[in-house]
Short mmCIF file of C-alpha atoms in Angstrom, two decimals:
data_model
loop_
_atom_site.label_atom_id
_atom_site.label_comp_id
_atom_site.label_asym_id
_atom_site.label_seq_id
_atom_site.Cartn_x
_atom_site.Cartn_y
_atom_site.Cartn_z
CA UNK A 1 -70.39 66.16 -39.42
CA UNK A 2 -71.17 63.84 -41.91
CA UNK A 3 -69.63 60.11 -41.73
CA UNK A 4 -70.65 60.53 -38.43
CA UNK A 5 -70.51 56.63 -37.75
CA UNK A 6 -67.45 55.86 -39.50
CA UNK A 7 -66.03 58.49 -37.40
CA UNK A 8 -67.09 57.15 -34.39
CA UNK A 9 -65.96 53.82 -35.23
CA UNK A 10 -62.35 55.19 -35.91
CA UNK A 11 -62.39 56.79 -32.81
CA UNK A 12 -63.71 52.60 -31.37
CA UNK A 13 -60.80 51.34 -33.06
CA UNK A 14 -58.47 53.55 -30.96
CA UNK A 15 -59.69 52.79 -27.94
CA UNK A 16 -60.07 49.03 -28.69
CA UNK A 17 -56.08 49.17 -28.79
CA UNK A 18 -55.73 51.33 -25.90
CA UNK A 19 -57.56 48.82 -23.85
CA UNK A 20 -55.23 46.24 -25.18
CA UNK A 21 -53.23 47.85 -22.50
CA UNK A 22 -53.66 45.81 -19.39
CA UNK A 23 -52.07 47.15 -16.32
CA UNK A 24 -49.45 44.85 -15.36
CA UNK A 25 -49.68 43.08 -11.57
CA UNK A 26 -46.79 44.40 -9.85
CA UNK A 27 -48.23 48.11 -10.79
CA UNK A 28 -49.29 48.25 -7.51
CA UNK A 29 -45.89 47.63 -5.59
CA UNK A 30 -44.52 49.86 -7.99
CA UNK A 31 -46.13 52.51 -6.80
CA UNK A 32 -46.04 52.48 -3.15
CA UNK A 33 -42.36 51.74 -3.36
CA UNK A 34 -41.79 54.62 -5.14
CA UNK A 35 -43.94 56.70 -2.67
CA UNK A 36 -42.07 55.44 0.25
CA UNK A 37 -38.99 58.14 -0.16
CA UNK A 38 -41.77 60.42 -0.40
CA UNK A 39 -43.43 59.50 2.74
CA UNK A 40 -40.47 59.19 4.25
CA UNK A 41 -38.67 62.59 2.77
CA UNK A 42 -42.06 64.09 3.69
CA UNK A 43 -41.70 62.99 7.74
CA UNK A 44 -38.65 63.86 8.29
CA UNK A 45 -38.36 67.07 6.06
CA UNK A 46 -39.50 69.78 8.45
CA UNK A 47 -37.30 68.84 11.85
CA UNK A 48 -34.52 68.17 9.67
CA UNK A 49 -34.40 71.24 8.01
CA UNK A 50 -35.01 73.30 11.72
CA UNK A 51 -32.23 71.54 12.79
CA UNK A 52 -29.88 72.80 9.55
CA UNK A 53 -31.10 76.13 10.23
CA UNK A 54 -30.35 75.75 14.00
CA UNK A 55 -27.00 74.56 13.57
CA UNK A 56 -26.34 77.34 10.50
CA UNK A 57 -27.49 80.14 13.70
CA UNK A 58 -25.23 78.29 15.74
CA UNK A 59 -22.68 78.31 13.80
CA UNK A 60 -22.74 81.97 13.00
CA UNK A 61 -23.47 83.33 16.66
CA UNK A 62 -19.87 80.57 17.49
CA UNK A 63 -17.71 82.26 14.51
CA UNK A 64 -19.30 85.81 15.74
CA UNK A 65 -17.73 85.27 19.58
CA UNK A 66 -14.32 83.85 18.19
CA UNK A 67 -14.00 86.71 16.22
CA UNK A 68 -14.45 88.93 19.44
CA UNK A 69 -11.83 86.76 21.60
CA UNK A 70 -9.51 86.50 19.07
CA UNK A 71 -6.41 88.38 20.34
CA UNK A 72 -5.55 90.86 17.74
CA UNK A 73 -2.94 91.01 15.55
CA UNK A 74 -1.10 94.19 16.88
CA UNK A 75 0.35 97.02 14.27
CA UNK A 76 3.17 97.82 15.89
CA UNK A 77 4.97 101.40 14.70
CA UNK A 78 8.09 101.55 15.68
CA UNK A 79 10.58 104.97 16.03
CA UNK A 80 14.10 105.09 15.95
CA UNK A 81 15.34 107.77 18.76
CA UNK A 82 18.29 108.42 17.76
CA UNK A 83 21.41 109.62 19.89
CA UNK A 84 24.65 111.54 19.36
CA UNK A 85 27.66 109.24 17.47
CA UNK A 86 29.75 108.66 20.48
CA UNK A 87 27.11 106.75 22.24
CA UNK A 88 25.90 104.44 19.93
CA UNK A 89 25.33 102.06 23.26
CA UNK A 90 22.87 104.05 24.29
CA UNK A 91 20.87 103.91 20.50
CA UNK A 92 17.40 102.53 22.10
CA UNK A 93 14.26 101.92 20.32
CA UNK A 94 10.98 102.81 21.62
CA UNK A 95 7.68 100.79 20.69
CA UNK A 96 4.39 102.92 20.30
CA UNK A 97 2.44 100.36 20.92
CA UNK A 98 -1.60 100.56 20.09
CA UNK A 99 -3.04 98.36 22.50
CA UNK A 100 -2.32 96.29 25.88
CA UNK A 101 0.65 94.49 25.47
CA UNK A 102 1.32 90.92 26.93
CA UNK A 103 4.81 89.74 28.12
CA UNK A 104 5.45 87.29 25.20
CA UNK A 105 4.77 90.32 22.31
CA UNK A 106 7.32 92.10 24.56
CA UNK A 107 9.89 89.87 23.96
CA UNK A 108 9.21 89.89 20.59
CA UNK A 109 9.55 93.75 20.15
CA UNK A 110 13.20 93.05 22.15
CA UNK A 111 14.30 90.55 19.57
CA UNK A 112 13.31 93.13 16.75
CA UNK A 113 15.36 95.85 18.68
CA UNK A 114 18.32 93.53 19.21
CA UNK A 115 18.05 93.04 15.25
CA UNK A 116 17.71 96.15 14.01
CA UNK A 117 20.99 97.67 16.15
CA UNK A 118 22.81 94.62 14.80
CA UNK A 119 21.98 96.05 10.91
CA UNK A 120 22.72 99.49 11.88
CA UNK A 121 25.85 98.10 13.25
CA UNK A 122 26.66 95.90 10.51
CA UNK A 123 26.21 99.18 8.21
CA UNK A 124 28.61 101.35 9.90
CA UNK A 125 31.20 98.70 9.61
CA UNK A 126 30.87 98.82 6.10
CA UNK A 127 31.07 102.35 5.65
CA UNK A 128 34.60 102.47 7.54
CA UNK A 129 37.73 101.84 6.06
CA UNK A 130 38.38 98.21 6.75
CA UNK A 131 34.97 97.15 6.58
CA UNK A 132 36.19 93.32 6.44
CA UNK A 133 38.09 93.12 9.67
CA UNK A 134 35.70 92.97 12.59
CA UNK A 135 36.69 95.92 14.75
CA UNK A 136 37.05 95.55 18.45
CA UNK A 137 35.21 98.68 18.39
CA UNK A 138 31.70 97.05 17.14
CA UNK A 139 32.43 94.20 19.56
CA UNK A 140 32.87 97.08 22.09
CA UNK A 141 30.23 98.32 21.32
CA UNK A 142 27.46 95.70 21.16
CA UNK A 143 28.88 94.35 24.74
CA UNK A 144 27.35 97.81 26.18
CA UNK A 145 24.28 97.57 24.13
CA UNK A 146 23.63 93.80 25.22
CA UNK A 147 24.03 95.34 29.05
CA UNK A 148 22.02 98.18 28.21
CA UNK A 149 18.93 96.14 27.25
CA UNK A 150 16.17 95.95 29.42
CA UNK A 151 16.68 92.32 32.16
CA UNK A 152 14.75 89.75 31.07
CA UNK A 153 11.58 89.04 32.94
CA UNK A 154 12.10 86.44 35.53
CA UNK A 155 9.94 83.54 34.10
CA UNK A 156 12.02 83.44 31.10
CA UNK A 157 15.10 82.33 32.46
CA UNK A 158 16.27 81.17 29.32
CA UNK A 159 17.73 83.51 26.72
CA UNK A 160 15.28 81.95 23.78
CA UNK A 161 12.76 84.75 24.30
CA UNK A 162 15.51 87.16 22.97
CA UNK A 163 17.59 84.90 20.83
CA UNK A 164 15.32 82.38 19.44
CA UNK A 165 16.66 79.30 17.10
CA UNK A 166 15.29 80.95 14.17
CA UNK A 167 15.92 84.65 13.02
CA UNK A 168 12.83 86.31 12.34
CA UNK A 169 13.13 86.31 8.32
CA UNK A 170 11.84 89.75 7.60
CA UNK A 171 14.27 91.30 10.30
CA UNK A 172 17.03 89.50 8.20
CA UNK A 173 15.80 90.05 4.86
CA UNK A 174 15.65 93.98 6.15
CA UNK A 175 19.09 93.65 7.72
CA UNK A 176 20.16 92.48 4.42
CA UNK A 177 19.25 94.82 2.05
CA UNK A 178 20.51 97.43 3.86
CA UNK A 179 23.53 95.61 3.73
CA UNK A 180 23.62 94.90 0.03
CA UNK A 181 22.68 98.98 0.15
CA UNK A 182 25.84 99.98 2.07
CA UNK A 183 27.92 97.67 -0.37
CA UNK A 184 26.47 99.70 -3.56
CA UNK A 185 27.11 102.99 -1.47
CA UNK A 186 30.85 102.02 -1.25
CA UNK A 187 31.13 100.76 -5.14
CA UNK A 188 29.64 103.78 -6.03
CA UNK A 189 32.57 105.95 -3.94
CA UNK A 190 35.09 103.69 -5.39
CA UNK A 191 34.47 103.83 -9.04
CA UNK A 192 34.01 107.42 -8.73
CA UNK A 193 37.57 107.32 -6.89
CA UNK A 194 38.91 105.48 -9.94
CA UNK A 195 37.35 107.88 -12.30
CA UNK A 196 39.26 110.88 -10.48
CA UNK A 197 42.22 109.53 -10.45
CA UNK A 198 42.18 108.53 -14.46
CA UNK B 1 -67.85 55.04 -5.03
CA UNK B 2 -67.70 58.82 -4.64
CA UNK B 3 -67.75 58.60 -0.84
CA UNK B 4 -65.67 55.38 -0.70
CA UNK B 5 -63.04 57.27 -2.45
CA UNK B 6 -63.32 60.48 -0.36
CA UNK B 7 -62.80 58.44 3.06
CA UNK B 8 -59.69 56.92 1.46
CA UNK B 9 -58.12 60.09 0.78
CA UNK B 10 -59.16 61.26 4.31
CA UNK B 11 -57.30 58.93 5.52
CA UNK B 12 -54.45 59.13 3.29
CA UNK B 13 -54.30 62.58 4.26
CA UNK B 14 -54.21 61.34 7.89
CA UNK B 15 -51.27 59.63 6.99
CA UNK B 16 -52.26 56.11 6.17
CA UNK B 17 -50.03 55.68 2.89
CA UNK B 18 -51.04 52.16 2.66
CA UNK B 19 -54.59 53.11 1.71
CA UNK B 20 -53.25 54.52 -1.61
CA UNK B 21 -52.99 51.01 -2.66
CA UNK B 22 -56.82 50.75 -2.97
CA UNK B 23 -57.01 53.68 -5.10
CA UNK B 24 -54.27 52.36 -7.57
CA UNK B 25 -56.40 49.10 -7.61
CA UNK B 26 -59.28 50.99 -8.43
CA UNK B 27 -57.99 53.07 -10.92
CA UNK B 28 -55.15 51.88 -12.67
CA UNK B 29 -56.77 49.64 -15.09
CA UNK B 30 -58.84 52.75 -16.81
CA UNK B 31 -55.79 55.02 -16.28
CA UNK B 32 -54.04 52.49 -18.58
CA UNK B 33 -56.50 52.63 -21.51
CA UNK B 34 -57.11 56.38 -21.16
CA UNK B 35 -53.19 56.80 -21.70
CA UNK B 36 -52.95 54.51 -24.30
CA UNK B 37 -55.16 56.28 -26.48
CA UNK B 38 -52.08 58.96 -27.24
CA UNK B 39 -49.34 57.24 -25.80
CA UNK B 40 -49.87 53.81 -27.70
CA UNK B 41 -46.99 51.92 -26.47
CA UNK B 42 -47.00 49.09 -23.21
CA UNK B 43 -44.12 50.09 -21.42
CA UNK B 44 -44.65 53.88 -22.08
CA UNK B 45 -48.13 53.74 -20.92
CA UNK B 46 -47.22 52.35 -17.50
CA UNK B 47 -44.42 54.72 -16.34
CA UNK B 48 -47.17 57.14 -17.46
CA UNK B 49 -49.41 55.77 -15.17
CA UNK B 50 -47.11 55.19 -12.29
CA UNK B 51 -45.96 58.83 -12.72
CA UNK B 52 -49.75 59.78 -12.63
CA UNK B 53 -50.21 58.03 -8.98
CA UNK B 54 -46.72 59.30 -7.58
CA UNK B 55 -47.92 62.98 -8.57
CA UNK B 56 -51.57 62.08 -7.72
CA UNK B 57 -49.81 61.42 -3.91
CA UNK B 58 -47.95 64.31 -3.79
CA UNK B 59 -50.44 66.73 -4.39
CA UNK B 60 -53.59 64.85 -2.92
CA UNK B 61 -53.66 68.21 -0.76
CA UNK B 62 -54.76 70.18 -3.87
CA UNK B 63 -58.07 67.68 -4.57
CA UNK B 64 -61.46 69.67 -4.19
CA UNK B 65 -64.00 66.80 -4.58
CA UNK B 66 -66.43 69.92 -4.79
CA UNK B 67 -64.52 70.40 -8.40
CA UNK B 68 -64.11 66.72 -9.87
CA UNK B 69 -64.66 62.95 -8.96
CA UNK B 70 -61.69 60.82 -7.73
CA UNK B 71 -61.23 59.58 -11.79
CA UNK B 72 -61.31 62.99 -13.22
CA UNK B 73 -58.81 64.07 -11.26
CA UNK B 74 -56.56 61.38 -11.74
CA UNK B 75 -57.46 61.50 -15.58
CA UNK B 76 -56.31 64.96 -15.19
CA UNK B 77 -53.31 64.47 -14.08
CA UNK B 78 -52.80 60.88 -16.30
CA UNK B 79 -53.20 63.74 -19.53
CA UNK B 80 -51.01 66.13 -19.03
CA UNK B 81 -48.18 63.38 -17.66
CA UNK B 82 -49.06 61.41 -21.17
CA UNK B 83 -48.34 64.73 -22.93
CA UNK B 84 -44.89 65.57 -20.81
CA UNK B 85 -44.10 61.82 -21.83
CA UNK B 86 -44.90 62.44 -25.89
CA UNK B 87 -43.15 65.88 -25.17
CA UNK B 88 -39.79 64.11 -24.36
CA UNK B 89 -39.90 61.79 -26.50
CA UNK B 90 -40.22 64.71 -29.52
CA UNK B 91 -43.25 63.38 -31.20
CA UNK B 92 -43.91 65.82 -33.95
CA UNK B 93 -47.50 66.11 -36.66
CA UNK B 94 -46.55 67.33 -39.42
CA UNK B 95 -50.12 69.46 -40.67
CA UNK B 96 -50.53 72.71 -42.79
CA UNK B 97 -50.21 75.63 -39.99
CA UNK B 98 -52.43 77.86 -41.66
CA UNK B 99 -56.06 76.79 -41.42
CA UNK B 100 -58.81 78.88 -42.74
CA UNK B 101 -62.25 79.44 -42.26
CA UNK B 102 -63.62 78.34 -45.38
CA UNK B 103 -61.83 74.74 -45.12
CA UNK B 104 -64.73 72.17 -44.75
CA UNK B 105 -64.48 70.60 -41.63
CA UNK B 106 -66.54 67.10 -43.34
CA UNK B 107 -64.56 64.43 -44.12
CA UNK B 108 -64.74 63.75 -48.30
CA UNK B 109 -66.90 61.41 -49.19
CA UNK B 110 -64.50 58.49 -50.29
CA UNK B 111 -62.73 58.27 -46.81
CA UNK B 112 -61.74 54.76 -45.84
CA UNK B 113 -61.52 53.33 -42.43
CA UNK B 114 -58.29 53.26 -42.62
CA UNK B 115 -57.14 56.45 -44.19
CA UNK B 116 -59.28 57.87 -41.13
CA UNK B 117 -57.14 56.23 -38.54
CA UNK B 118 -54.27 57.09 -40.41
CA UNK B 119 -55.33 60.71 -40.23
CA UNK B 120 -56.21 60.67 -36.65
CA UNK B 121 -52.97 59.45 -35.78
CA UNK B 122 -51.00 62.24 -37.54
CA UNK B 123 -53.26 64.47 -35.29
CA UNK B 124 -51.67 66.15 -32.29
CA UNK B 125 -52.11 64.11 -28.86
CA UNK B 126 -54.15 67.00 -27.22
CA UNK B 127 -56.45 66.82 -30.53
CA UNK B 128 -56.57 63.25 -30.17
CA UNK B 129 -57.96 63.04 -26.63
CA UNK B 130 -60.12 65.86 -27.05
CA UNK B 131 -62.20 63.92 -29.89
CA UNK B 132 -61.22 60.74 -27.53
CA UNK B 133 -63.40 62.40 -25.00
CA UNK B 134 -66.04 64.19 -26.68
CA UNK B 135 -67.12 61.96 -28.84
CA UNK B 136 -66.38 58.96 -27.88
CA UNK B 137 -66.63 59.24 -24.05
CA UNK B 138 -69.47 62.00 -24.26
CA UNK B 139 -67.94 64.05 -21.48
CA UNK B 140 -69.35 68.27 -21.29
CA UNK B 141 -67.06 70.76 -22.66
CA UNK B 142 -67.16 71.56 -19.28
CA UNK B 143 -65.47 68.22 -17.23
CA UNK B 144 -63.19 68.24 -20.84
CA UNK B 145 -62.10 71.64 -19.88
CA UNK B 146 -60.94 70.72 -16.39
CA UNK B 147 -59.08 67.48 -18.16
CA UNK B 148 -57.36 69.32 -20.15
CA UNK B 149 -56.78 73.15 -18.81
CA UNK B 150 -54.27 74.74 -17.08
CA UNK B 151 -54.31 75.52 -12.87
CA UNK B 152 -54.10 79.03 -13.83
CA UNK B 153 -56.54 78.97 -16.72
CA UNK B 154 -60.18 79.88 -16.23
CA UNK B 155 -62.85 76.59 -17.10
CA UNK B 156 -64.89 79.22 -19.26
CA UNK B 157 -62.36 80.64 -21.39
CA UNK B 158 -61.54 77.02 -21.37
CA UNK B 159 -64.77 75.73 -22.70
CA UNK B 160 -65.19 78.23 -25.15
CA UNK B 161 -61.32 77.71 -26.56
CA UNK B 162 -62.24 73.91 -26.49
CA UNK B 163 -65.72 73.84 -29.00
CA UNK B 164 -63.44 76.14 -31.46
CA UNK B 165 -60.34 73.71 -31.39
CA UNK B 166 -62.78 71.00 -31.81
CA UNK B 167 -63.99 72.67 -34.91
CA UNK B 168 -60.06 73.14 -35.68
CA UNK B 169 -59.46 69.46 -35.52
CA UNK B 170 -62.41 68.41 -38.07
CA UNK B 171 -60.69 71.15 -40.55
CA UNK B 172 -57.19 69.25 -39.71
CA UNK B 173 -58.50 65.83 -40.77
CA UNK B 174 -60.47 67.27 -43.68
CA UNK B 175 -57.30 68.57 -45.00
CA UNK B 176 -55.14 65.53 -44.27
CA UNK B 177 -57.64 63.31 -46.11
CA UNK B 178 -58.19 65.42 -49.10
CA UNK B 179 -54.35 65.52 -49.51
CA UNK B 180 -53.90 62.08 -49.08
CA UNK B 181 -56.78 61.51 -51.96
CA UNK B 182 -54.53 63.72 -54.17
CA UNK B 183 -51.43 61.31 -53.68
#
């Protein structure tokens, strides 16, 4: 390569300014202070990270033995049996039940029993003819269903087990449609009354 | 040196950080002008250099002394941290891309001083420090290879790719000089 040396001496100049460069003093501190999180990270990286793992197998195997003691939720299927009109006291309802049963889901499946007769009840005293006047009849009746219901068990002295403070909502949401049901029924009979008679 | 530096890493390796300190004594003041020669700029040039000892720490596991002295693997790593740095920042030569055979690789015979270190600067940073080294350092196209290559790359196919780029580079400042003359 020819202007060898003035090459060369362009190539000087560059490195005459690099040198120019002095390191400054504190380059030193600088850079064992920014190794110490390293050093640091470095030391405690492996037993901290067994322990996460540890505690993430822990975890799991505690969630996995909840899961297993965790009462479950029971679908209950429930039949109507139903009996002959003129013993609407003895209307029962019998709970297939699909696994063992404690006392307190008992009482639970007698509150949904006592709610469901009430509906039916409520029903049929729509469909008669003075479905606003509350017949001695239903109030006959219920008495002999209330005695015909199993007796309560003898730690629940109380009457909340079978008449809680609060309805269950989906009994009386139920209850209600079926009542809003009957209502339409008898509209529907009385318009097409009306319509006859024009 | 060469064993003075070995124990220190041996111990570093043992776990006595403080002894890093010594090799950032020893070290640091070349680091800085072998940086500058591409980075050019003070403050640039030391994060450079403090980046180069941080990484130099963390992978002091990889260092085969078999391979490289203490400084070559430091100027190693100090050269392809200077060229992550220029990366960043976008630095951009703005050169012909086509380059062919017959181009001269001489520089014309009216070339100033000046117009040559203009020229060199519009070179690439890897071109720069691979005349840096060659000709002004006198290192082997071998210990330039290692500077310079990839982990993954092989230091023959290295060598050989370096004495044609070097060839390259002389055609790249022949051209940038003859266009200049035509201005």
């Amino acid at each position: 390569m020819n202007n060898d040396k003035l090459f060369r001496q362009a190539l000087q100049r560059q490195n005459d300014r690099a040198a120019n460069m002095k390191m400054p003093d504190d380059m030193e501190q600088r850079v064992m202070k920014s190794l110490k999180p390293q050093a640091t990270k470095r030391r405690w990286l492996y037993p901290i990270s067994a322990i996460a793992v540890a505690a993430c197998v822990l975890l799991l195997i505690m969630l996995g033995i909840e899961q297993k003691h965790q009462p479950k939720q029971l679908p209950v299927i429930v039949e109507e049996v139903t009996e002959p009109k003129n013993e609407v006291q003895e209307n029962t309802l019998k709970v297939v039940e699909k696994d063992n049963v404690d006392k307190s889901q008992t009482s639970h499946v007698k509150l949904a029993n006592i709610t469901r007769e009430v509906g039916q009840l409520h029903t049929r005293r729509l469909k008669s003819s003075q479905p606003t006047k509350k017949s001695s009849k239903a109030v006959k009746v219920e008495e002999p269903l209330l005695a015909e219901t199993e007796p309560m068990p003898e730690e629940t002295e109380t009457t909340q087990e079978y008449l809680p403070t609060e309805p269950d909502p989906f009994l009386l949401a139920a209850a209600f449609s079926q009542d809003i049901r009957s209502r339409g029924e008898h509209l529907y009979q009385e318009v097409a009354q009306m319509i006859n008679n024009q | 040196m060469t064993n003075d530096d070995n124990i220190i890493i041996e111990r570093i390796r043992g776990g006595e950080t403080s002894e890093f300190a010594q090799l950032v004594k020893r070290y640091g003041p070349s680091l800085m002008v072998f940086v500058g020669r591409i980075v050019a700029v003070q403050e640039d040039t030391e994060d450079v250099v403090q980046n180069t000892f941080v990484a130099a720490y963390q992978h002091l596991n990889d260092y085969d002394s078999q391979k490289a002295s203490v400084s070559t693997w430091l100027q190693r790593i100090a050269y392809h941290e200077a060229l992550y740095h220029l990366r960043k920042r976008k630095r951009q030569v703005m050169l012909p891309l086509n380059i062919s055979d017959d181009i001269p690789d001489e520089l014309p015979e009216d070339t100033t001083a000046q117009q040559l270190d203009e020229a060199i600067q519009q070179l690439s940073p890897e071109d720069q420090m691979l005349l840096q080294l060659f000709y002004f350092d006198g290192r082997s196209l071998k210990e330039i290879a290692y500077i310079t290559g990839k982990a993954d790359d092989s230091l023959n196919r290295e060598v050989s790719r370096l004495s044609s780029q070097l060839h390259r580079i002389r055609q790249k400042l022949s051209i940038i000089l003859t266009h200049r003359n035509h201005e």
